[in-house]
Amino acid sequence: MDIKKINQYEAFHKIGESGLSVIYKAYDTEKQIQVSVKQLKPSVAVTRDLHKLKAYIGLEHPNLCTVHSVEEHEESIVVVSDYIDGTSLQKLLVNSEFHEENLLDLLLQISNALSVLHKKNLPHGNLKPSNILITKNSQAILTDAGLSPFENFQNSPEFIAPYEAYHYLSPEQIKNEAVGCQTDFFAIGVIAYRILFGRLPFDGKNEDELIKSILFYQPQFSELNSDSFHRINALLLGKLLAKDQKDRFVNTFELKATLQEIKLIEQNNKEFLYY
């Protein structure tokens, strides 16, 4: 059923739908701004911890879509956040409108947004191209923090996660182990690999084959051995896509420092040995 009004939010207009939620554009009469409202589908809402979702409220950064409120509404949960006028990275990749030379800037922006979440020990948990919006001035904004379609999904047999989401799962998510901030680094690795190679590092004819690929297949980066700079990218991907969380970057500070150093090497076109 369409929403008419929730608290100070009104003038709801449906703008999209996914396996996770129905998305509306609405108006906040108190702040006098447009907002995005995601109404989680009942099969998803039953798997969510409301208190956990509320931990994301109020976290601000130019590269992060701020969550304004999380409310129970009838048999569902609604998440109110900034309305972002942008194009998803997924759409840009499908249309071949995002180019490799912009990769480092993108990864730095993603890392900056994640640093805000990770300081609160909050993983994004749902990083994928459809949750990264690119504005007209090339600003990348992360959306849907804390809204992984796989969180407690075993408690809701009615819910079927979209196939796209499986490609960005980490090994620990598949094994239903504790998910930490390093989980986000694995997803960044998948995104970076896709941009560099034009394909995904893990694939399969169905979910079972894809899951086995994520758990056991080691991506090859031989195509990046053409010069020293591309070999740096290969080492970066290897660390991001490590099967064990402990072998990935320790935190966003380490990741950003590495990205900034790579960017400097790119700008100066110098030889560099990555440790």
PDB file of C-alpha atoms in Angstrom:
ATOM      1  CA  MET A   1       0.000   0.000   0.000  1.00  0.00           C
ATOM      2  CA  ASP A   2       1.319   3.438  -0.908  1.00  0.00           C
ATOM      3  CA  ILE A   3       2.356   5.731   1.942  1.00  0.00           C
ATOM      4  CA  LYS A   4       0.498   9.035   2.306  1.00  0.00           C
ATOM      5  CA  LYS A   5       2.158  10.586   5.364  1.00  0.00           C
ATOM      6  CA  ILE A   6       4.545   9.574   8.161  1.00  0.00           C
ATOM      7  CA  ASN A   7       5.262  12.105  10.892  1.00  0.00           C
ATOM      8  CA  GLN A   8       6.634  15.235   9.166  1.00  0.00           C
ATOM      9  CA  TYR A   9       7.112  13.415   5.857  1.00  0.00           C
ATOM     10  CA  GLU A  10       4.433  13.833   3.214  1.00  0.00           C
ATOM     11  CA  ALA A  11       3.812  14.155  -0.543  1.00  0.00           C
ATOM     12  CA  PHE A  12       5.097  10.631  -1.181  1.00  0.00           C
ATOM     13  CA  HIS A  13       5.884   9.734  -4.788  1.00  0.00           C
ATOM     14  CA  LYS A  14       7.079   6.237  -5.680  1.00  0.00           C
ATOM     15  CA  ILE A  15      10.324   6.358  -7.655  1.00  0.00           C
ATOM     16  CA  GLY A  16      11.542   2.771  -7.548  1.00  0.00           C
ATOM     17  CA  GLU A  17      11.410  -0.726  -6.148  1.00  0.00           C
ATOM     18  CA  SER A  18      13.952  -3.438  -5.388  1.00  0.00           C
ATOM     19  CA  GLY A  19      13.886  -6.840  -3.753  1.00  0.00           C
ATOM     20  CA  LEU A  20      14.657  -5.069  -0.493  1.00  0.00           C
ATOM     21  CA  SER A  21      12.298  -2.106  -0.470  1.00  0.00           C
ATOM     22  CA  VAL A  22       9.932   0.289  -2.168  1.00  0.00           C
ATOM     23  CA  ILE A  23      11.535   3.712  -2.641  1.00  0.00           C
ATOM     24  CA  TYR A  24       9.696   7.010  -2.432  1.00  0.00           C
ATOM     25  CA  LYS A  25      10.606  10.634  -2.850  1.00  0.00           C
ATOM     26  CA  ALA A  26       8.917  12.695  -0.133  1.00  0.00           C
ATOM     27  CA  TYR A  27       8.966  16.116   1.495  1.00  0.00           C
ATOM     28  CA  ASP A  28      10.172  16.864   5.029  1.00  0.00           C
ATOM     29  CA  THR A  29       7.871  19.656   6.232  1.00  0.00           C
ATOM     30  CA  GLU A  30      10.112  20.486   9.220  1.00  0.00           C
ATOM     31  CA  LYS A  31      13.454  20.777   7.395  1.00  0.00           C
ATOM     32  CA  GLN A  32      11.749  21.789   4.150  1.00  0.00           C
ATOM     33  CA  ILE A  33      13.834  19.452   2.022  1.00  0.00           C
ATOM     34  CA  GLN A  34      13.227  16.546  -0.330  1.00  0.00           C
ATOM     35  CA  VAL A  35      14.042  13.160   1.182  1.00  0.00           C
ATOM     36  CA  SER A  36      14.266   9.563   0.059  1.00  0.00           C
ATOM     37  CA  VAL A  37      12.122   7.058   1.949  1.00  0.00           C
ATOM     38  CA  LYS A  38      12.796   3.333   1.722  1.00  0.00           C
ATOM     39  CA  GLN A  39       9.968   1.152   2.962  1.00  0.00           C
ATOM     40  CA  LEU A  40      11.416  -2.280   3.680  1.00  0.00           C
ATOM     41  CA  LYS A  41       9.268  -5.087   2.412  1.00  0.00           C
ATOM     42  CA  PRO A  42       7.636  -7.123   5.215  1.00  0.00           C
ATOM     43  CA  SER A  43       9.745 -10.204   4.389  1.00  0.00           C
ATOM     44  CA  VAL A  44      12.858  -8.044   4.891  1.00  0.00           C
ATOM     45  CA  ALA A  45      11.635  -5.953   7.832  1.00  0.00           C
ATOM     46  CA  VAL A  46      11.176  -9.034  10.034  1.00  0.00           C
ATOM     47  CA  THR A  47      14.920  -9.738   9.750  1.00  0.00           C
ATOM     48  CA  ARG A  48      16.010  -6.275  10.907  1.00  0.00           C
ATOM     49  CA  ASP A  49      17.123  -4.985  14.276  1.00  0.00           C
ATOM     50  CA  LEU A  50      15.567  -1.517  14.565  1.00  0.00           C
ATOM     51  CA  HIS A  51      18.089  -0.403  17.199  1.00  0.00           C
ATOM     52  CA  LYS A  52      20.962  -1.465  14.940  1.00  0.00           C
ATOM     53  CA  LEU A  53      19.567   0.480  11.987  1.00  0.00           C
ATOM     54  CA  LYS A  54      19.148   3.592  14.130  1.00  0.00           C
ATOM     55  CA  ALA A  55      22.904   3.600  14.809  1.00  0.00           C
ATOM     56  CA  TYR A  56      23.360   5.000  11.275  1.00  0.00           C
ATOM     57  CA  ILE A  57      21.152   8.049  11.906  1.00  0.00           C
ATOM     58  CA  GLY A  58      22.858  11.444  11.665  1.00  0.00           C
ATOM     59  CA  LEU A  59      26.240  10.317  10.314  1.00  0.00           C
ATOM     60  CA  GLU A  60      27.335  13.001   7.861  1.00  0.00           C
ATOM     61  CA  HIS A  61      29.954  13.282   5.143  1.00  0.00           C
ATOM     62  CA  PRO A  62      29.869  14.749   1.606  1.00  0.00           C
ATOM     63  CA  ASN A  63      30.278  11.211   0.226  1.00  0.00           C
ATOM     64  CA  LEU A  64      27.681   9.596   2.483  1.00  0.00           C
ATOM     65  CA  CYS A  65      23.906   9.668   2.175  1.00  0.00           C
ATOM     66  CA  THR A  66      22.765  10.797   5.631  1.00  0.00           C
ATOM     67  CA  VAL A  67      20.017   8.810   7.347  1.00  0.00           C
ATOM     68  CA  HIS A  68      17.528  11.155   9.050  1.00  0.00           C
ATOM     69  CA  SER A  69      15.210   8.679  10.749  1.00  0.00           C
ATOM     70  CA  VAL A  70      14.284   5.022  11.032  1.00  0.00           C
ATOM     71  CA  GLU A  71      10.645   4.365  11.879  1.00  0.00           C
ATOM     72  CA  GLU A  72       8.314   1.430  12.318  1.00  0.00           C
ATOM     73  CA  HIS A  73       5.326   1.808  10.029  1.00  0.00           C
ATOM     74  CA  GLU A  74       2.534  -0.738  10.121  1.00  0.00           C
ATOM     75  CA  GLU A  75       4.244  -4.102   9.434  1.00  0.00           C
ATOM     76  CA  SER A  76       7.344  -2.549   7.964  1.00  0.00           C
ATOM     77  CA  ILE A  77      10.302  -0.268   8.654  1.00  0.00           C
ATOM     78  CA  VAL A  78      10.926   2.980   6.794  1.00  0.00           C
ATOM     79  CA  VAL A  79      14.369   4.536   6.445  1.00  0.00           C
ATOM     80  CA  VAL A  80      14.399   8.258   5.649  1.00  0.00           C
ATOM     81  CA  SER A  81      17.585   9.688   4.146  1.00  0.00           C
ATOM     82  CA  ASP A  82      18.912  12.419   1.869  1.00  0.00           C
ATOM     83  CA  TYR A  83      17.419  12.556  -1.596  1.00  0.00           C
ATOM     84  CA  ILE A  84      20.367  12.368  -3.992  1.00  0.00           C
ATOM     85  CA  ASP A  85      20.071  13.569  -7.564  1.00  0.00           C
ATOM     86  CA  GLY A  86      22.569  11.291  -9.237  1.00  0.00           C
ATOM     87  CA  THR A  87      23.166   8.287 -11.478  1.00  0.00           C
ATOM     88  CA  SER A  88      24.100   4.920 -10.023  1.00  0.00           C
ATOM     89  CA  LEU A  89      27.566   3.569 -10.736  1.00  0.00           C
ATOM     90  CA  GLN A  90      25.803   0.403 -11.892  1.00  0.00           C
ATOM     91  CA  LYS A  91      24.065   2.296 -14.696  1.00  0.00           C
ATOM     92  CA  LEU A  92      27.289   4.072 -15.674  1.00  0.00           C
ATOM     93  CA  LEU A  93      29.148   0.756 -15.874  1.00  0.00           C
ATOM     94  CA  VAL A  94      26.415  -0.934 -17.896  1.00  0.00           C
ATOM     95  CA  ASN A  95      26.444   1.987 -20.338  1.00  0.00           C
ATOM     96  CA  SER A  96      30.277   2.118 -20.422  1.00  0.00           C
ATOM     97  CA  GLU A  97      30.150   5.675 -19.089  1.00  0.00           C
ATOM     98  CA  PHE A  98      32.591   5.230 -16.194  1.00  0.00           C
ATOM     99  CA  HIS A  99      36.253   5.113 -17.134  1.00  0.00           C
ATOM    100  CA  GLU A 100      39.293   3.514 -15.537  1.00  0.00           C
ATOM    101  CA  GLU A 101      41.129   6.818 -15.134  1.00  0.00           C
ATOM    102  CA  ASN A 102      38.500   7.879 -12.579  1.00  0.00           C
ATOM    103  CA  LEU A 103      38.932   4.760 -10.444  1.00  0.00           C
ATOM    104  CA  LEU A 104      41.340   6.127  -7.828  1.00  0.00           C
ATOM    105  CA  ASP A 105      39.221   9.219  -7.221  1.00  0.00           C
ATOM    106  CA  LEU A 106      36.162   6.994  -6.829  1.00  0.00           C
ATOM    107  CA  LEU A 107      37.906   4.674  -4.364  1.00  0.00           C
ATOM    108  CA  LEU A 108      39.167   7.620  -2.327  1.00  0.00           C
ATOM    109  CA  GLN A 109      35.666   9.070  -2.096  1.00  0.00           C
ATOM    110  CA  ILE A 110      34.248   5.697  -1.061  1.00  0.00           C
ATOM    111  CA  SER A 111      36.999   5.337   1.549  1.00  0.00           C
ATOM    112  CA  ASN A 112      36.282   8.809   2.931  1.00  0.00           C
ATOM    113  CA  ALA A 113      32.625   7.914   3.424  1.00  0.00           C
ATOM    114  CA  LEU A 114      33.481   4.566   4.988  1.00  0.00           C
ATOM    115  CA  SER A 115      35.829   6.225   7.470  1.00  0.00           C
ATOM    116  CA  VAL A 116      32.809   7.949   9.063  1.00  0.00           C
ATOM    117  CA  LEU A 117      30.983   4.636   9.434  1.00  0.00           C
ATOM    118  CA  HIS A 118      34.006   2.643  10.536  1.00  0.00           C
ATOM    119  CA  LYS A 119      34.888   5.135  13.285  1.00  0.00           C
ATOM    120  CA  LYS A 120      31.585   4.074  14.848  1.00  0.00           C
ATOM    121  CA  ASN A 121      32.454   0.422  14.146  1.00  0.00           C
ATOM    122  CA  LEU A 122      29.604   0.313  11.630  1.00  0.00           C
ATOM    123  CA  PRO A 123      30.279  -1.544   8.377  1.00  0.00           C
ATOM    124  CA  HIS A 124      28.327  -0.442   5.333  1.00  0.00           C
ATOM    125  CA  GLY A 125      27.673  -4.105   4.601  1.00  0.00           C
ATOM    126  CA  ASN A 126      25.956  -3.501   1.270  1.00  0.00           C
ATOM    127  CA  LEU A 127      28.538  -1.952  -1.043  1.00  0.00           C
ATOM    128  CA  LYS A 128      27.767  -2.489  -4.723  1.00  0.00           C
ATOM    129  CA  PRO A 129      27.551  -0.226  -7.793  1.00  0.00           C
ATOM    130  CA  SER A 130      23.792   0.287  -7.489  1.00  0.00           C
ATOM    131  CA  ASN A 131      24.351   1.790  -4.016  1.00  0.00           C
ATOM    132  CA  ILE A 132      26.916   4.338  -5.218  1.00  0.00           C
ATOM    133  CA  LEU A 133      25.402   7.438  -6.796  1.00  0.00           C
ATOM    134  CA  ILE A 134      27.478   9.783  -8.950  1.00  0.00           C
ATOM    135  CA  THR A 135      26.321  13.396  -9.155  1.00  0.00           C
ATOM    136  CA  LYS A 136      26.804  15.763 -12.080  1.00  0.00           C
ATOM    137  CA  ASN A 137      29.978  17.159 -10.466  1.00  0.00           C
ATOM    138  CA  SER A 138      31.465  13.628 -10.153  1.00  0.00           C
ATOM    139  CA  GLN A 139      30.794  13.371  -6.424  1.00  0.00           C
ATOM    140  CA  ALA A 140      30.317   9.754  -5.306  1.00  0.00           C
ATOM    141  CA  ILE A 141      27.737   9.208  -2.562  1.00  0.00           C
ATOM    142  CA  LEU A 142      27.206   5.925  -0.724  1.00  0.00           C
ATOM    143  CA  THR A 143      23.619   4.942  -0.008  1.00  0.00           C
ATOM    144  CA  ASP A 144      21.870   2.100   1.856  1.00  0.00           C
ATOM    145  CA  ALA A 145      24.424   1.796   4.660  1.00  0.00           C
ATOM    146  CA  GLY A 146      23.446  -1.003   7.011  1.00  0.00           C
ATOM    147  CA  LEU A 147      20.817  -2.368   4.635  1.00  0.00           C
ATOM    148  CA  SER A 148      22.417  -5.584   3.438  1.00  0.00           C
ATOM    149  CA  PRO A 149      19.819  -7.876   1.848  1.00  0.00           C
ATOM    150  CA  PHE A 150      21.649 -10.818   3.404  1.00  0.00           C
ATOM    151  CA  GLU A 151      21.520  -9.778   7.054  1.00  0.00           C
ATOM    152  CA  ASN A 152      19.577 -12.474   8.920  1.00  0.00           C
ATOM    153  CA  PHE A 153      17.983 -13.456   5.604  1.00  0.00           C
ATOM    154  CA  GLN A 154      17.814 -17.078   6.780  1.00  0.00           C
ATOM    155  CA  ASN A 155      15.056 -15.933   9.158  1.00  0.00           C
ATOM    156  CA  SER A 156      12.832 -14.994   6.232  1.00  0.00           C
ATOM    157  CA  PRO A 157      12.459 -17.822   3.689  1.00  0.00           C
ATOM    158  CA  GLU A 158      10.069 -15.639   1.651  1.00  0.00           C
ATOM    159  CA  PHE A 159      12.822 -13.155   0.802  1.00  0.00           C
ATOM    160  CA  ILE A 160      14.953 -13.803  -2.273  1.00  0.00           C
ATOM    161  CA  ALA A 161      18.018 -11.570  -2.578  1.00  0.00           C
ATOM    162  CA  PRO A 162      18.730 -10.075  -6.016  1.00  0.00           C
ATOM    163  CA  TYR A 163      21.386 -11.997  -7.948  1.00  0.00           C
ATOM    164  CA  GLU A 164      23.501  -8.840  -8.435  1.00  0.00           C
ATOM    165  CA  ALA A 165      23.990  -8.595  -4.679  1.00  0.00           C
ATOM    166  CA  TYR A 166      25.657 -12.020  -4.490  1.00  0.00           C
ATOM    167  CA  HIS A 167      28.603 -10.845  -6.598  1.00  0.00           C
ATOM    168  CA  TYR A 168      29.694  -8.380  -3.900  1.00  0.00           C
ATOM    169  CA  LEU A 169      29.394 -10.737  -0.927  1.00  0.00           C
ATOM    170  CA  SER A 170      32.524 -11.467   1.092  1.00  0.00           C
ATOM    171  CA  PRO A 171      33.502 -14.992   2.159  1.00  0.00           C
ATOM    172  CA  GLU A 172      32.584 -14.202   5.775  1.00  0.00           C
ATOM    173  CA  GLN A 173      29.095 -13.081   4.755  1.00  0.00           C
ATOM    174  CA  ILE A 174      28.562 -16.296   2.819  1.00  0.00           C
ATOM    175  CA  LYS A 175      29.721 -18.369   5.803  1.00  0.00           C
ATOM    176  CA  ASN A 176      27.465 -16.337   8.118  1.00  0.00           C
ATOM    177  CA  GLU A 177      30.464 -15.312  10.209  1.00  0.00           C
ATOM    178  CA  ALA A 178      30.927 -12.020  12.037  1.00  0.00           C
ATOM    179  CA  VAL A 179      30.921  -9.129   9.577  1.00  0.00           C
ATOM    180  CA  GLY A 180      33.409  -6.349  10.266  1.00  0.00           C
ATOM    181  CA  CYS A 181      34.596  -3.206   8.547  1.00  0.00           C
ATOM    182  CA  GLN A 182      37.030  -5.276   6.446  1.00  0.00           C
ATOM    183  CA  THR A 183      33.952  -6.757   4.750  1.00  0.00           C
ATOM    184  CA  ASP A 184      33.520  -3.427   2.976  1.00  0.00           C
ATOM    185  CA  PHE A 185      37.077  -3.627   1.636  1.00  0.00           C
ATOM    186  CA  PHE A 186      36.279  -6.908  -0.122  1.00  0.00           C
ATOM    187  CA  ALA A 187      33.312  -5.267  -1.872  1.00  0.00           C
ATOM    188  CA  ILE A 188      35.551  -2.349  -2.898  1.00  0.00           C
ATOM    189  CA  GLY A 189      37.902  -4.901  -4.436  1.00  0.00           C
ATOM    190  CA  VAL A 190      35.089  -6.430  -6.481  1.00  0.00           C
ATOM    191  CA  ILE A 191      34.023  -2.988  -7.701  1.00  0.00           C
ATOM    192  CA  ALA A 192      37.605  -1.996  -8.588  1.00  0.00           C
ATOM    193  CA  TYR A 193      38.200  -5.294 -10.397  1.00  0.00           C
ATOM    194  CA  ARG A 194      35.051  -4.803 -12.456  1.00  0.00           C
ATOM    195  CA  ILE A 195      36.150  -1.311 -13.481  1.00  0.00           C
ATOM    196  CA  LEU A 196      39.696  -2.387 -14.380  1.00  0.00           C
ATOM    197  CA  PHE A 197      38.804  -5.591 -16.238  1.00  0.00           C
ATOM    198  CA  GLY A 198      35.274  -4.918 -17.460  1.00  0.00           C
ATOM    199  CA  ARG A 199      34.025  -8.075 -15.755  1.00  0.00           C
ATOM    200  CA  LEU A 200      33.439  -9.452 -12.273  1.00  0.00           C
ATOM    201  CA  PRO A 201      36.155 -11.409 -10.425  1.00  0.00           C
ATOM    202  CA  PHE A 202      33.716 -14.114  -9.330  1.00  0.00           C
ATOM    203  CA  ASP A 203      30.904 -15.594 -11.374  1.00  0.00           C
ATOM    204  CA  GLY A 204      28.797 -18.688 -11.930  1.00  0.00           C
ATOM    205  CA  LYS A 205      25.773 -20.021 -13.750  1.00  0.00           C
ATOM    206  CA  ASN A 206      23.758 -19.840 -10.533  1.00  0.00           C
ATOM    207  CA  GLU A 207      24.047 -18.737  -6.898  1.00  0.00           C
ATOM    208  CA  ASP A 208      25.712 -21.988  -5.783  1.00  0.00           C
ATOM    209  CA  GLU A 209      28.460 -21.746  -8.403  1.00  0.00           C
ATOM    210  CA  LEU A 210      28.973 -18.060  -7.646  1.00  0.00           C
ATOM    211  CA  ILE A 211      29.279 -18.729  -3.920  1.00  0.00           C
ATOM    212  CA  LYS A 212      31.893 -21.455  -4.547  1.00  0.00           C
ATOM    213  CA  SER A 213      33.801 -19.034  -6.754  1.00  0.00           C
ATOM    214  CA  ILE A 214      33.868 -16.375  -4.018  1.00  0.00           C
ATOM    215  CA  LEU A 215      34.973 -18.890  -1.392  1.00  0.00           C
ATOM    216  CA  PHE A 216      37.657 -20.753  -3.339  1.00  0.00           C
ATOM    217  CA  TYR A 217      38.636 -19.043  -6.609  1.00  0.00           C
ATOM    218  CA  GLN A 218      41.693 -16.785  -6.634  1.00  0.00           C
ATOM    219  CA  PRO A 219      41.287 -14.004  -9.228  1.00  0.00           C
ATOM    220  CA  GLN A 220      44.176 -13.555 -11.638  1.00  0.00           C
ATOM    221  CA  PHE A 221      45.644 -10.152 -12.391  1.00  0.00           C
ATOM    222  CA  SER A 222      48.090 -11.067 -15.170  1.00  0.00           C
ATOM    223  CA  GLU A 223      46.481  -8.509 -17.494  1.00  0.00           C
ATOM    224  CA  LEU A 224      47.781  -5.801 -15.148  1.00  0.00           C
ATOM    225  CA  ASN A 225      51.443  -6.812 -15.526  1.00  0.00           C
ATOM    226  CA  SER A 226      52.038  -4.588 -18.553  1.00  0.00           C
ATOM    227  CA  ASP A 227      53.927  -1.981 -16.518  1.00  0.00           C
ATOM    228  CA  SER A 228      54.944  -1.168 -12.953  1.00  0.00           C
ATOM    229  CA  PHE A 229      51.969   1.106 -12.310  1.00  0.00           C
ATOM    230  CA  HIS A 230      49.441  -1.565 -13.259  1.00  0.00           C
ATOM    231  CA  ARG A 231      51.316  -4.089 -11.118  1.00  0.00           C
ATOM    232  CA  ILE A 232      50.598  -1.778  -8.176  1.00  0.00           C
ATOM    233  CA  ASN A 233      46.887  -2.053  -8.950  1.00  0.00           C
ATOM    234  CA  ALA A 234      47.212  -5.836  -9.033  1.00  0.00           C
ATOM    235  CA  LEU A 235      48.726  -5.830  -5.542  1.00  0.00           C
ATOM    236  CA  LEU A 236      46.016  -3.451  -4.335  1.00  0.00           C
ATOM    237  CA  LEU A 237      43.310  -5.787  -5.647  1.00  0.00           C
ATOM    238  CA  GLY A 238      45.008  -8.792  -4.093  1.00  0.00           C
ATOM    239  CA  LYS A 239      44.885  -7.178  -0.661  1.00  0.00           C
ATOM    240  CA  LEU A 240      41.283  -5.992  -1.022  1.00  0.00           C
ATOM    241  CA  LEU A 241      40.090  -9.393  -2.249  1.00  0.00           C
ATOM    242  CA  ALA A 242      41.894 -11.489   0.363  1.00  0.00           C
ATOM    243  CA  LYS A 243      39.675 -14.363   1.514  1.00  0.00           C
ATOM    244  CA  ASP A 244      40.550 -13.786   5.171  1.00  0.00           C
ATOM    245  CA  GLN A 245      39.521 -10.460   6.728  1.00  0.00           C
ATOM    246  CA  LYS A 246      42.849 -10.290   8.600  1.00  0.00           C
ATOM    247  CA  ASP A 247      44.739 -10.157   5.291  1.00  0.00           C
ATOM    248  CA  ARG A 248      42.875  -7.089   4.025  1.00  0.00           C
ATOM    249  CA  PHE A 249      43.573  -3.477   4.944  1.00  0.00           C
ATOM    250  CA  VAL A 250      43.481  -2.803   8.673  1.00  0.00           C
ATOM    251  CA  ASN A 251      41.325   0.309   8.383  1.00  0.00           C
ATOM    252  CA  THR A 252      40.287   3.112   6.036  1.00  0.00           C
ATOM    253  CA  PHE A 253      43.323   5.177   7.068  1.00  0.00           C
ATOM    254  CA  GLU A 254      45.655   2.508   5.666  1.00  0.00           C
ATOM    255  CA  LEU A 255      43.545   2.113   2.538  1.00  0.00           C
ATOM    256  CA  LYS A 256      43.378   5.863   1.877  1.00  0.00           C
ATOM    257  CA  ALA A 257      47.116   6.266   2.424  1.00  0.00           C
ATOM    258  CA  THR A 258      47.755   3.515  -0.119  1.00  0.00           C
ATOM    259  CA  LEU A 259      45.345   5.014  -2.654  1.00  0.00           C
ATOM    260  CA  GLN A 260      46.865   8.471  -2.257  1.00  0.00           C
ATOM    261  CA  GLU A 261      50.347   7.063  -2.773  1.00  0.00           C
ATOM    262  CA  ILE A 262      49.236   5.212  -5.900  1.00  0.00           C
ATOM    263  CA  LYS A 263      47.605   8.392  -7.181  1.00  0.00           C
ATOM    264  CA  LEU A 264      50.830  10.313  -6.624  1.00  0.00           C
ATOM    265  CA  ILE A 265      52.782   7.674  -8.535  1.00  0.00           C
ATOM    266  CA  GLU A 266      50.248   7.884 -11.337  1.00  0.00           C
ATOM    267  CA  GLN A 267      50.607  11.652 -11.468  1.00  0.00           C
ATOM    268  CA  ASN A 268      54.386  11.575 -11.407  1.00  0.00           C
ATOM    269  CA  ASN A 269      54.635   8.472 -13.612  1.00  0.00           C
ATOM    270  CA  LYS A 270      57.464   7.062 -11.494  1.00  0.00           C
ATOM    271  CA  GLU A 271      58.504   3.525 -10.662  1.00  0.00           C
ATOM    272  CA  PHE A 272      57.122   2.374  -7.319  1.00  0.00           C
ATOM    273  CA  LEU A 273      57.464  -0.797  -5.290  1.00  0.00           C
ATOM    274  CA  TYR A 274      54.302  -1.620  -3.341  1.00  0.00           C
ATOM    275  CA  TYR A 275      54.740  -3.478  -0.087  1.00  0.00           C
TER     276      TYR A 275
END
